[in-house]
Amino acid sequence: MSIKMIINLSILFLCVILTSAEKGDGYCDLKEKTCDGDFLNEKFIIYDVNPPEGFNLRRDVYMRFAIMLSEARQHHKNWMLILPPWYSLYHWQTTQSDFPLPWSNFFDVKSLKKFAPVVELHEVFSKIESNIFTIDRLYVLQNYPDAFENGEFRDKWEIGGNCDYDGTFWGYNNVTVKETVCVKYQGRISNLWELISLNPTDKFVMFAHGEIPLHDQYGTKTFWDCRKSMKFNKNLINTAKKYISEYFNCNSKICTTYVSVHWRRRDFARSRKKDVPSIKGTVKQIDNAIKNYNPQIVNIFIASDGQNSELIKLEKQLSDIGYKVHFYLPTQSELDKFKDGGVAIIDQIICSHAAYFIGTYESTFTFRIQEEREILGFESSTTFNRLCPDKGRCEAPSKWKIVN
Ligand SMILES: Nc1nc2c(ncn2[C@@H]2O[C@H](COP(=O)(O)OP(=O)(O)O)[C@@H](O)[C@H]2O)c(=O)[nH]1
Ligand SMILES: [Mg+2]
């Protein structure tokens, strides 16, 4: 046996030990030299989402794939999930980034890796030999025209038809695909393995319209374990904590000194007119909620994508009846650093720690705040509250309680 072979074998051995040792504490990090063996043996899935979808729906799509990949590990499938970078989101109107942003800008990727075998796309780029990243097969998922065939919704998929990939490969121009396959798909995400198994030699597989496959199970312990692993980037947390401490004099997880509201406007106020209140209606509902919950509270934190003119009106009307209204207004350097995506997360963190929260009906931005509050341990009556329309029915929000 040559010295070179011995060294190679030792590295392989070390890698096996490290990978198994790491199982309890996360998955192999491709940046570690010891994981090179893994890169050769691993296969990779990456996905893209319907271009107009926002950040918080995309977080749920991530969870579907992360859970699918984490469960696959338990059946010794050597697949990893590549985290699709954030690029040019429709709602990011102040600071559109010219380049794709990695997940580490927003999340604690080490924590994600503790739950699922995930890698950033730039980590993969640094491992491949070519300048071009070639995806073996791109499955463009499409909805069936009729989800309820014979009145029944059932899991199914079918290859065929016409389709185009309508995305941008996360802003990269060095990405190509060898083969594109159109697939009509409905039902649980784990059925994607059936598709993948049709081409067992594929190493890099991509799914476009990753929002189409659904969670196998929603709200289970595994769901919440995955959700808990989605910790935010430390700088965002620290900025939010500093704000809470400064304006609401609270340094604990569960604050008692302010109420928070997520007031979703823009496309929501236009397309869901019957679910959202007017400014006057919003003021009345916030005032009633505080009077019922704790009339001592005067501080209100508002997170919103609303226009300045609307926010000024809302602030004035609340101040007129004795409240102190707060918004998180980033400095220019914070905006440059965190971008719209980070600022939105800071808004969410501040909402999450408030004594009482009122959200917008069926907004995924609101859902993510509610989940965070469940994780923090708030009484659910302080979390699952919504703004109602000025007139007409006001359905209670669904309560997704944590399972530990
Ligand atoms: N900073 C900030 N941005 C918001 C707020 N509400 C909505 N947005 C922006 O609008 C986007 C809404 O899309 P999405 O995350 O899918 O949530 P949804 O459309 O409300 O379900 C967010 O990702 C943010 O970029 C808010 O309260 N504060
Ligand atoms: Mg949305």
Short mmCIF file of C-alpha atoms and ligand atoms in Angstrom, two decimals:
data_model
loop_
_atom_site.label_atom_id
_atom_site.label_comp_id
_atom_site.label_asym_id
_atom_site.label_seq_id
_atom_site.Cartn_x
_atom_site.Cartn_y
_atom_site.Cartn_z
CA MET A 1 0.00 0.00 0.00
CA SER A 2 1.47 3.36 -0.99
CA ILE A 3 1.75 6.24 1.47
CA LYS A 4 -0.73 8.18 -0.65
CA MET A 5 -3.26 5.38 -0.37
CA ILE A 6 -2.80 5.17 3.37
CA ILE A 7 -3.35 8.91 3.69
CA ASN A 8 -6.45 8.73 1.52
CA LEU A 9 -7.83 5.85 3.53
CA SER A 10 -7.14 7.69 6.78
CA ILE A 11 -8.96 10.77 5.50
CA LEU A 12 -11.91 8.62 4.46
CA PHE A 13 -11.91 6.93 7.88
CA LEU A 14 -11.74 10.29 9.65
CA CYS A 15 -14.60 11.58 7.55
CA VAL A 16 -16.76 8.56 8.40
CA ILE A 17 -16.04 9.05 12.11
CA LEU A 18 -16.71 12.76 11.94
CA THR A 19 -19.91 12.36 9.98
CA SER A 20 -21.30 9.82 12.37
CA ALA A 21 -20.05 11.79 15.37
CA GLU A 22 -21.79 14.83 13.98
CA LYS A 23 -25.13 13.16 13.53
CA GLY A 24 -26.37 14.25 16.94
CA ASP A 25 -25.09 17.75 16.45
CA GLY A 26 -25.83 18.47 12.81
CA TYR A 27 -24.69 17.40 9.40
CA CYS A 28 -21.39 17.59 7.62
CA ASP A 29 -20.32 21.09 6.66
CA LEU A 30 -18.97 21.08 3.10
CA LYS A 31 -16.46 23.76 4.07
CA GLU A 32 -14.71 21.27 6.32
CA LYS A 33 -11.95 19.49 4.38
CA THR A 34 -12.88 16.25 6.11
CA CYS A 35 -16.18 16.22 4.26
CA ASP A 36 -14.73 16.10 0.75
CA GLY A 37 -15.55 12.41 0.62
CA ASP A 38 -19.12 13.31 1.37
CA PHE A 39 -19.33 15.76 -1.50
CA LEU A 40 -18.37 13.00 -3.93
CA ASN A 41 -20.92 10.58 -2.52
CA GLU A 42 -23.74 12.99 -1.86
CA LYS A 43 -26.59 13.87 -4.16
CA PHE A 44 -28.26 17.26 -4.07
CA ILE A 45 -31.71 18.72 -4.37
CA ILE A 46 -32.38 22.38 -4.99
CA TYR A 47 -35.71 24.09 -5.59
CA ASP A 48 -37.17 27.37 -6.72
CA VAL A 49 -40.50 28.96 -5.84
CA ASN A 50 -43.16 30.74 -7.93
CA PRO A 51 -41.45 34.12 -8.56
CA PRO A 52 -44.09 36.47 -6.99
CA GLU A 53 -44.20 34.58 -3.68
CA GLY A 54 -42.88 36.38 -0.62
CA PHE A 55 -40.28 35.52 1.98
CA ASN A 56 -42.58 33.92 4.53
CA LEU A 57 -44.32 31.49 2.23
CA ARG A 58 -40.84 30.54 1.04
CA ARG A 59 -39.91 29.75 4.63
CA ASP A 60 -42.73 27.21 4.72
CA VAL A 61 -41.60 25.69 1.40
CA TYR A 62 -38.13 25.33 2.92
CA MET A 63 -39.62 23.38 5.82
CA ARG A 64 -41.33 20.93 3.47
CA PHE A 65 -38.03 20.14 1.72
CA ALA A 66 -35.96 20.20 4.93
CA ILE A 67 -38.29 17.69 6.60
CA MET A 68 -38.31 15.51 3.48
CA LEU A 69 -34.49 15.43 3.44
CA SER A 70 -34.13 14.98 7.17
CA GLU A 71 -36.51 11.99 7.11
CA ALA A 72 -34.66 10.53 4.12
CA ARG A 73 -31.44 10.50 6.15
CA GLN A 74 -33.11 8.18 8.59
CA HIS A 75 -33.53 5.75 5.69
CA HIS A 76 -29.88 6.14 4.70
CA LYS A 77 -30.55 8.20 1.61
CA ASN A 78 -27.46 10.35 0.97
CA TRP A 79 -29.22 13.47 -0.31
CA MET A 80 -28.57 17.03 0.75
CA LEU A 81 -30.69 20.13 0.28
CA ILE A 82 -29.06 23.14 -1.34
CA LEU A 83 -30.48 26.35 0.14
CA PRO A 84 -31.81 28.42 -2.77
CA PRO A 85 -30.38 31.95 -2.44
CA TRP A 86 -32.66 34.97 -2.01
CA TYR A 87 -32.84 37.15 -5.05
CA SER A 88 -35.03 39.92 -6.36
CA LEU A 89 -38.15 39.29 -4.29
CA TYR A 90 -41.23 41.19 -5.40
CA HIS A 91 -41.79 42.80 -1.96
CA TRP A 92 -38.23 44.02 -1.51
CA GLN A 93 -38.81 47.48 -2.88
CA THR A 94 -36.32 49.70 -1.03
CA THR A 95 -33.13 47.71 -1.30
CA GLN A 96 -33.28 45.30 -4.18
CA SER A 97 -30.02 43.38 -3.96
CA ASP A 98 -28.01 43.11 -7.20
CA PHE A 99 -26.67 39.76 -6.16
CA PRO A 100 -28.15 36.61 -4.64
CA LEU A 101 -28.15 36.60 -0.84
CA PRO A 102 -27.20 33.44 1.05
CA TRP A 103 -29.36 32.11 3.85
CA SER A 104 -26.77 33.14 6.43
CA ASN A 105 -27.86 36.78 5.88
CA PHE A 106 -31.17 35.93 7.51
CA PHE A 107 -30.78 32.65 9.40
CA ASP A 108 -28.38 30.81 11.64
CA VAL A 109 -27.29 28.19 9.11
CA LYS A 110 -25.50 26.14 11.78
CA SER A 111 -28.83 25.75 13.49
CA LEU A 112 -30.55 24.72 10.23
CA LYS A 113 -27.87 22.07 9.78
CA LYS A 114 -28.73 20.59 13.15
CA PHE A 115 -32.12 19.63 11.80
CA ALA A 116 -31.53 18.84 8.14
CA PRO A 117 -28.64 18.13 5.75
CA VAL A 118 -28.49 21.56 4.11
CA VAL A 119 -25.74 23.48 2.32
CA GLU A 120 -25.54 26.95 0.86
CA LEU A 121 -25.27 27.14 -2.93
CA HIS A 122 -21.94 28.98 -2.66
CA GLU A 123 -20.55 26.04 -0.68
CA VAL A 124 -21.48 23.78 -3.59
CA PHE A 125 -19.95 26.20 -6.13
CA SER A 126 -16.70 26.05 -4.22
CA LYS A 127 -16.64 22.26 -4.52
CA ILE A 128 -17.45 21.71 -8.18
CA GLU A 129 -14.57 21.72 -10.62
CA SER A 130 -16.20 23.69 -13.42
CA ASN A 131 -17.24 27.34 -13.41
CA ILE A 132 -20.62 26.20 -14.64
CA PHE A 133 -23.04 24.51 -12.26
CA THR A 134 -24.89 21.88 -14.28
CA ILE A 135 -28.13 20.50 -12.94
CA ASP A 136 -28.80 16.99 -14.23
CA ARG A 137 -32.56 17.34 -14.32
CA LEU A 138 -35.00 20.16 -13.72
CA TYR A 139 -38.52 19.06 -12.90
CA VAL A 140 -40.92 21.92 -13.56
CA LEU A 141 -43.88 21.15 -11.31
CA GLN A 142 -47.34 22.31 -12.34
CA ASN A 143 -50.75 22.14 -10.72
CA TYR A 144 -53.38 19.84 -12.17
CA PRO A 145 -56.09 21.93 -13.84
CA ASP A 146 -58.66 20.23 -11.63
CA ALA A 147 -57.41 19.44 -8.11
CA PHE A 148 -60.63 17.67 -7.15
CA GLU A 149 -61.17 15.02 -9.79
CA ASN A 150 -64.51 13.29 -9.13
CA GLY A 151 -64.81 15.45 -6.02
CA GLU A 152 -61.73 13.89 -4.46
CA PHE A 153 -58.28 15.36 -3.77
CA ARG A 154 -55.70 12.62 -4.03
CA ASP A 155 -51.92 12.42 -4.37
CA LYS A 156 -50.80 11.99 -7.95
CA TRP A 157 -48.18 13.01 -10.50
CA GLU A 158 -47.79 12.68 -14.20
CA ILE A 159 -44.94 13.52 -16.58
CA GLY A 160 -45.79 15.39 -19.77
CA GLY A 161 -47.29 18.52 -21.24
CA ASN A 162 -45.62 21.83 -21.97
CA CYS A 163 -43.84 24.00 -19.49
CA ASP A 164 -41.22 26.68 -19.11
CA TYR A 165 -38.98 27.50 -16.19
CA ASP A 166 -40.08 31.00 -15.22
CA GLY A 167 -37.33 31.73 -12.67
CA THR A 168 -33.85 33.23 -12.77
CA PHE A 169 -31.74 30.46 -11.19
CA TRP A 170 -31.51 32.60 -8.04
CA GLY A 171 -29.75 35.38 -9.93
CA TYR A 172 -26.83 33.28 -11.21
CA ASN A 173 -25.91 33.11 -14.88
CA ASN A 174 -23.52 30.19 -14.50
CA VAL A 175 -26.29 27.64 -13.91
CA THR A 176 -27.48 25.32 -16.67
CA VAL A 177 -29.65 22.23 -16.89
CA LYS A 178 -29.09 19.11 -18.95
CA GLU A 179 -32.70 18.09 -19.14
CA THR A 180 -36.05 19.67 -18.29
CA VAL A 181 -39.09 17.55 -17.43
CA CYS A 182 -42.65 18.88 -17.06
CA VAL A 183 -44.63 17.25 -14.26
CA LYS A 184 -48.19 17.75 -13.10
CA TYR A 185 -48.07 17.21 -9.35
CA GLN A 186 -50.34 17.22 -6.38
CA GLY A 187 -50.11 15.99 -2.82
CA ARG A 188 -47.41 15.25 -0.29
CA ILE A 189 -43.80 16.15 -0.89
CA SER A 190 -42.29 12.75 -0.11
CA ASN A 191 -43.75 11.44 -3.39
CA LEU A 192 -41.02 13.44 -5.11
CA TRP A 193 -38.75 10.46 -4.30
CA GLU A 194 -40.75 8.44 -6.84
CA LEU A 195 -39.83 10.97 -9.52
CA ILE A 196 -36.21 11.16 -8.42
CA SER A 197 -35.84 7.39 -8.48
CA LEU A 198 -36.63 7.32 -12.22
CA ASN A 199 -33.09 8.57 -12.88
CA PRO A 200 -30.87 7.01 -10.25
CA THR A 201 -27.61 8.42 -11.62
CA ASP A 202 -28.65 12.06 -11.26
CA LYS A 203 -26.49 13.97 -8.76
CA PHE A 204 -28.04 17.44 -8.96
CA VAL A 205 -31.83 17.56 -9.17
CA MET A 206 -33.89 20.74 -9.22
CA PHE A 207 -37.60 21.37 -8.71
CA ALA A 208 -39.21 24.55 -10.02
CA HIS A 209 -42.44 25.59 -8.30
CA GLY A 210 -41.37 23.98 -5.06
CA GLU A 211 -44.49 25.47 -3.45
CA ILE A 212 -46.71 22.87 -5.16
CA PRO A 213 -45.83 19.77 -3.09
CA LEU A 214 -47.43 19.85 0.38
CA HIS A 215 -46.23 18.93 3.85
CA ASP A 216 -46.64 15.19 4.48
CA GLN A 217 -47.89 16.15 7.93
CA TYR A 218 -48.54 19.60 9.30
CA GLY A 219 -48.06 20.62 12.91
CA THR A 220 -46.36 17.43 14.15
CA LYS A 221 -43.37 17.33 16.51
CA THR A 222 -41.06 16.99 13.49
CA PHE A 223 -42.68 20.06 11.94
CA TRP A 224 -41.99 22.05 15.11
CA ASP A 225 -38.45 20.67 15.49
CA CYS A 226 -37.74 21.95 12.00
CA ARG A 227 -39.44 25.27 12.76
CA LYS A 228 -37.42 25.68 15.95
CA SER A 229 -34.19 25.15 14.01
CA MET A 230 -35.00 28.21 11.85
CA LYS A 231 -33.23 30.62 14.18
CA PHE A 232 -32.48 34.05 12.80
CA ASN A 233 -29.09 35.54 12.09
CA LYS A 234 -27.53 36.83 15.32
CA ASN A 235 -27.13 40.45 14.12
CA LEU A 236 -30.85 40.67 13.39
CA ILE A 237 -31.72 39.25 16.81
CA ASN A 238 -29.36 41.63 18.58
CA THR A 239 -30.71 44.67 16.76
CA ALA A 240 -34.29 43.70 17.64
CA LYS A 241 -33.35 43.01 21.27
CA LYS A 242 -31.65 46.38 21.55
CA TYR A 243 -34.75 48.10 20.19
CA ILE A 244 -37.04 46.25 22.62
CA SER A 245 -34.80 47.09 25.54
CA GLU A 246 -34.51 50.75 24.56
CA TYR A 247 -38.14 51.51 23.72
CA PHE A 248 -40.03 49.01 25.86
CA ASN A 249 -37.63 48.56 28.72
CA CYS A 250 -37.83 44.78 28.42
CA ASN A 251 -34.88 42.41 28.51
CA SER A 252 -36.69 39.10 28.78
CA LYS A 253 -38.28 36.76 26.25
CA ILE A 254 -41.82 37.53 27.31
CA CYS A 255 -42.41 41.26 27.59
CA THR A 256 -45.34 42.87 29.38
CA THR A 257 -44.82 46.46 28.36
CA TYR A 258 -46.16 46.67 24.80
CA VAL A 259 -48.68 45.34 22.34
CA SER A 260 -47.69 44.55 18.75
CA VAL A 261 -49.65 44.63 15.53
CA HIS A 262 -48.83 43.29 12.08
CA TRP A 263 -50.70 45.60 9.74
CA ARG A 264 -50.34 44.07 6.27
CA ARG A 265 -51.21 46.50 3.46
CA ARG A 266 -50.14 46.95 -0.19
CA ASP A 267 -51.10 43.95 -2.36
CA PHE A 268 -53.04 42.45 0.60
CA ALA A 269 -55.17 45.54 1.17
CA ARG A 270 -55.92 45.59 -2.55
CA SER A 271 -56.59 41.91 -3.22
CA ARG A 272 -58.22 40.99 0.10
CA LYS A 273 -60.37 44.03 0.71
CA LYS A 274 -62.98 42.00 2.54
CA ASP A 275 -60.47 40.72 5.13
CA VAL A 276 -58.69 43.96 6.14
CA PRO A 277 -59.98 47.00 8.04
CA SER A 278 -59.79 50.70 7.20
CA ILE A 279 -57.41 52.91 9.19
CA LYS A 280 -60.26 54.02 11.45
CA GLY A 281 -61.38 50.41 11.93
CA THR A 282 -57.80 49.38 12.78
CA VAL A 283 -57.54 52.08 15.46
CA LYS A 284 -60.83 51.04 17.03
CA GLN A 285 -59.88 47.36 17.13
CA ILE A 286 -56.43 47.96 18.63
CA ASP A 287 -57.95 50.22 21.29
CA ASN A 288 -60.63 47.64 22.18
CA ALA A 289 -58.09 44.81 22.34
CA ILE A 290 -55.81 46.75 24.70
CA LYS A 291 -58.73 47.78 26.92
CA ASN A 292 -59.74 44.13 27.21
CA TYR A 293 -56.27 42.76 27.67
CA ASN A 294 -54.59 45.32 29.90
CA PRO A 295 -55.67 48.98 29.92
CA GLN A 296 -52.36 49.97 31.56
CA ILE A 297 -50.46 49.39 28.32
CA VAL A 298 -49.71 52.54 26.31
CA ASN A 299 -46.97 51.34 23.96
CA ILE A 300 -47.93 49.90 20.60
CA PHE A 301 -45.42 48.50 18.14
CA ILE A 302 -46.60 48.43 14.54
CA ALA A 303 -44.98 46.29 11.84
CA SER A 304 -46.28 47.13 8.41
CA ASP A 305 -45.55 47.24 4.71
CA GLY A 306 -47.97 50.19 4.43
CA GLN A 307 -47.30 53.48 2.69
CA ASN A 308 -45.89 56.30 4.82
CA SER A 309 -49.06 58.35 4.37
CA GLU A 310 -51.21 55.53 5.82
CA LEU A 311 -48.80 54.94 8.68
CA ILE A 312 -48.78 58.62 9.63
CA LYS A 313 -52.58 58.63 9.76
CA LEU A 314 -52.67 55.47 11.86
CA GLU A 315 -50.06 56.85 14.25
CA LYS A 316 -51.91 60.17 14.61
CA GLN A 317 -55.27 58.57 15.35
CA LEU A 318 -53.76 56.23 17.96
CA SER A 319 -51.80 59.07 19.58
CA ASP A 320 -54.96 61.17 19.75
CA ILE A 321 -56.51 58.58 22.07
CA GLY A 322 -53.47 58.38 24.31
CA TYR A 323 -51.19 55.66 22.88
CA LYS A 324 -47.49 55.84 22.11
CA VAL A 325 -46.88 54.35 18.68
CA HIS A 326 -43.54 52.85 17.62
CA PHE A 327 -42.14 51.68 14.29
CA TYR A 328 -38.75 50.17 13.68
CA LEU A 329 -37.08 52.67 11.36
CA PRO A 330 -33.67 51.37 10.27
CA THR A 331 -30.76 53.77 9.91
CA GLN A 332 -29.26 53.93 6.40
CA SER A 333 -26.39 51.71 7.49
CA GLU A 334 -28.78 49.16 9.02
CA LEU A 335 -30.80 49.19 5.80
CA ASP A 336 -27.65 48.68 3.70
CA LYS A 337 -26.56 45.84 5.94
CA PHE A 338 -29.84 44.03 6.59
CA LYS A 339 -31.74 44.94 3.39
CA ASP A 340 -35.55 44.80 3.23
CA GLY A 341 -35.50 41.10 4.13
CA GLY A 342 -33.57 41.67 7.36
CA VAL A 343 -35.66 44.71 8.33
CA ALA A 344 -38.82 42.61 7.94
CA ILE A 345 -37.32 39.95 10.23
CA ILE A 346 -36.47 42.60 12.86
CA ASP A 347 -40.13 43.73 12.67
CA GLN A 348 -41.17 40.11 13.21
CA ILE A 349 -38.86 39.59 16.18
CA ILE A 350 -40.14 42.75 17.90
CA CYS A 351 -43.76 41.59 17.33
CA SER A 352 -42.89 38.15 18.71
CA HIS A 353 -41.87 39.39 22.16
CA ALA A 354 -44.86 41.68 22.79
CA ALA A 355 -47.29 41.00 25.64
CA TYR A 356 -50.12 40.71 23.14
CA PHE A 357 -50.11 40.36 19.34
CA ILE A 358 -52.70 41.19 16.70
CA GLY A 359 -52.03 39.96 13.17
CA THR A 360 -53.43 40.10 9.66
CA TYR A 361 -55.74 37.31 8.55
CA GLU A 362 -54.05 34.65 6.40
CA SER A 363 -50.76 36.51 6.07
CA THR A 364 -47.79 34.15 6.21
CA PHE A 365 -45.80 37.04 7.74
CA THR A 366 -48.28 36.91 10.65
CA PHE A 367 -48.19 33.07 10.79
CA ARG A 368 -44.43 33.07 11.27
CA ILE A 369 -44.78 35.55 14.19
CA GLN A 370 -47.44 33.33 15.76
CA GLU A 371 -45.16 30.28 15.50
CA GLU A 372 -42.31 32.23 17.08
CA ARG A 373 -44.57 33.17 19.99
CA GLU A 374 -45.58 29.53 20.44
CA ILE A 375 -41.88 28.65 20.61
CA LEU A 376 -41.24 31.45 23.13
CA GLY A 377 -44.01 30.09 25.35
CA PHE A 378 -46.71 32.77 25.19
CA GLU A 379 -50.24 31.99 26.28
CA SER A 380 -52.01 31.32 22.97
CA SER A 381 -54.83 33.78 23.74
CA THR A 382 -52.20 36.55 23.42
CA THR A 383 -51.10 35.29 20.00
CA PHE A 384 -53.96 34.15 17.79
CA ASN A 385 -55.70 37.47 17.34
CA ARG A 386 -56.50 39.14 14.07
CA LEU A 387 -57.70 42.42 12.66
CA CYS A 388 -61.24 42.07 11.34
CA PRO A 389 -62.82 43.81 8.37
CA ASP A 390 -64.92 46.89 9.23
CA LYS A 391 -68.08 45.06 8.31
CA GLY A 392 -69.21 41.49 7.84
CA ARG A 393 -67.99 38.13 9.05
CA CYS A 394 -64.71 37.78 10.91
CA GLU A 395 -63.56 34.19 11.06
CA ALA A 396 -61.32 33.32 14.03
CA PRO A 397 -57.70 32.63 13.03
CA SER A 398 -56.58 28.97 13.12
CA LYS A 399 -54.54 28.12 16.18
CA TRP A 400 -51.45 26.07 15.39
CA LYS A 401 -50.14 25.21 18.82
CA ILE A 402 -46.62 23.95 19.42
CA VAL A 403 -45.92 20.24 19.86
CA ASN A 404 -42.75 19.65 21.87
N1 LIG B 1 -40.70 45.31 7.11
C1 LIG B 1 -41.90 44.76 6.91
N2 LIG B 1 -42.15 44.15 5.73
C2 LIG B 1 -43.36 43.57 5.56
C3 LIG B 1 -44.36 43.62 6.56
N3 LIG B 1 -45.45 42.96 6.08
C4 LIG B 1 -45.13 42.53 4.84
N4 LIG B 1 -43.87 42.89 4.51
C5 LIG B 1 -43.16 42.62 3.26
O1 LIG B 1 -44.05 42.00 2.34
C6 LIG B 1 -43.72 40.62 2.17
C7 LIG B 1 -45.02 39.82 2.22
O2 LIG B 1 -44.87 38.55 1.67
P1 LIG B 1 -44.91 37.21 2.55
O3 LIG B 1 -43.68 37.19 3.35
O4 LIG B 1 -45.15 36.09 1.64
O5 LIG B 1 -46.17 37.36 3.53
P2 LIG B 1 -47.73 37.45 3.12
O6 LIG B 1 -47.83 37.89 1.67
O7 LIG B 1 -48.26 38.46 4.09
O8 LIG B 1 -48.33 36.10 3.31
C8 LIG B 1 -42.77 40.28 3.30
O9 LIG B 1 -41.90 39.22 3.02
C9 LIG B 1 -42.06 41.61 3.51
O10 LIG B 1 -41.04 41.77 2.54
C10 LIG B 1 -44.06 44.28 7.79
O11 LIG B 1 -44.86 44.35 8.71
N5 LIG B 1 -42.82 44.83 7.90
MG MG B 2 -47.15 36.30 0.18
#
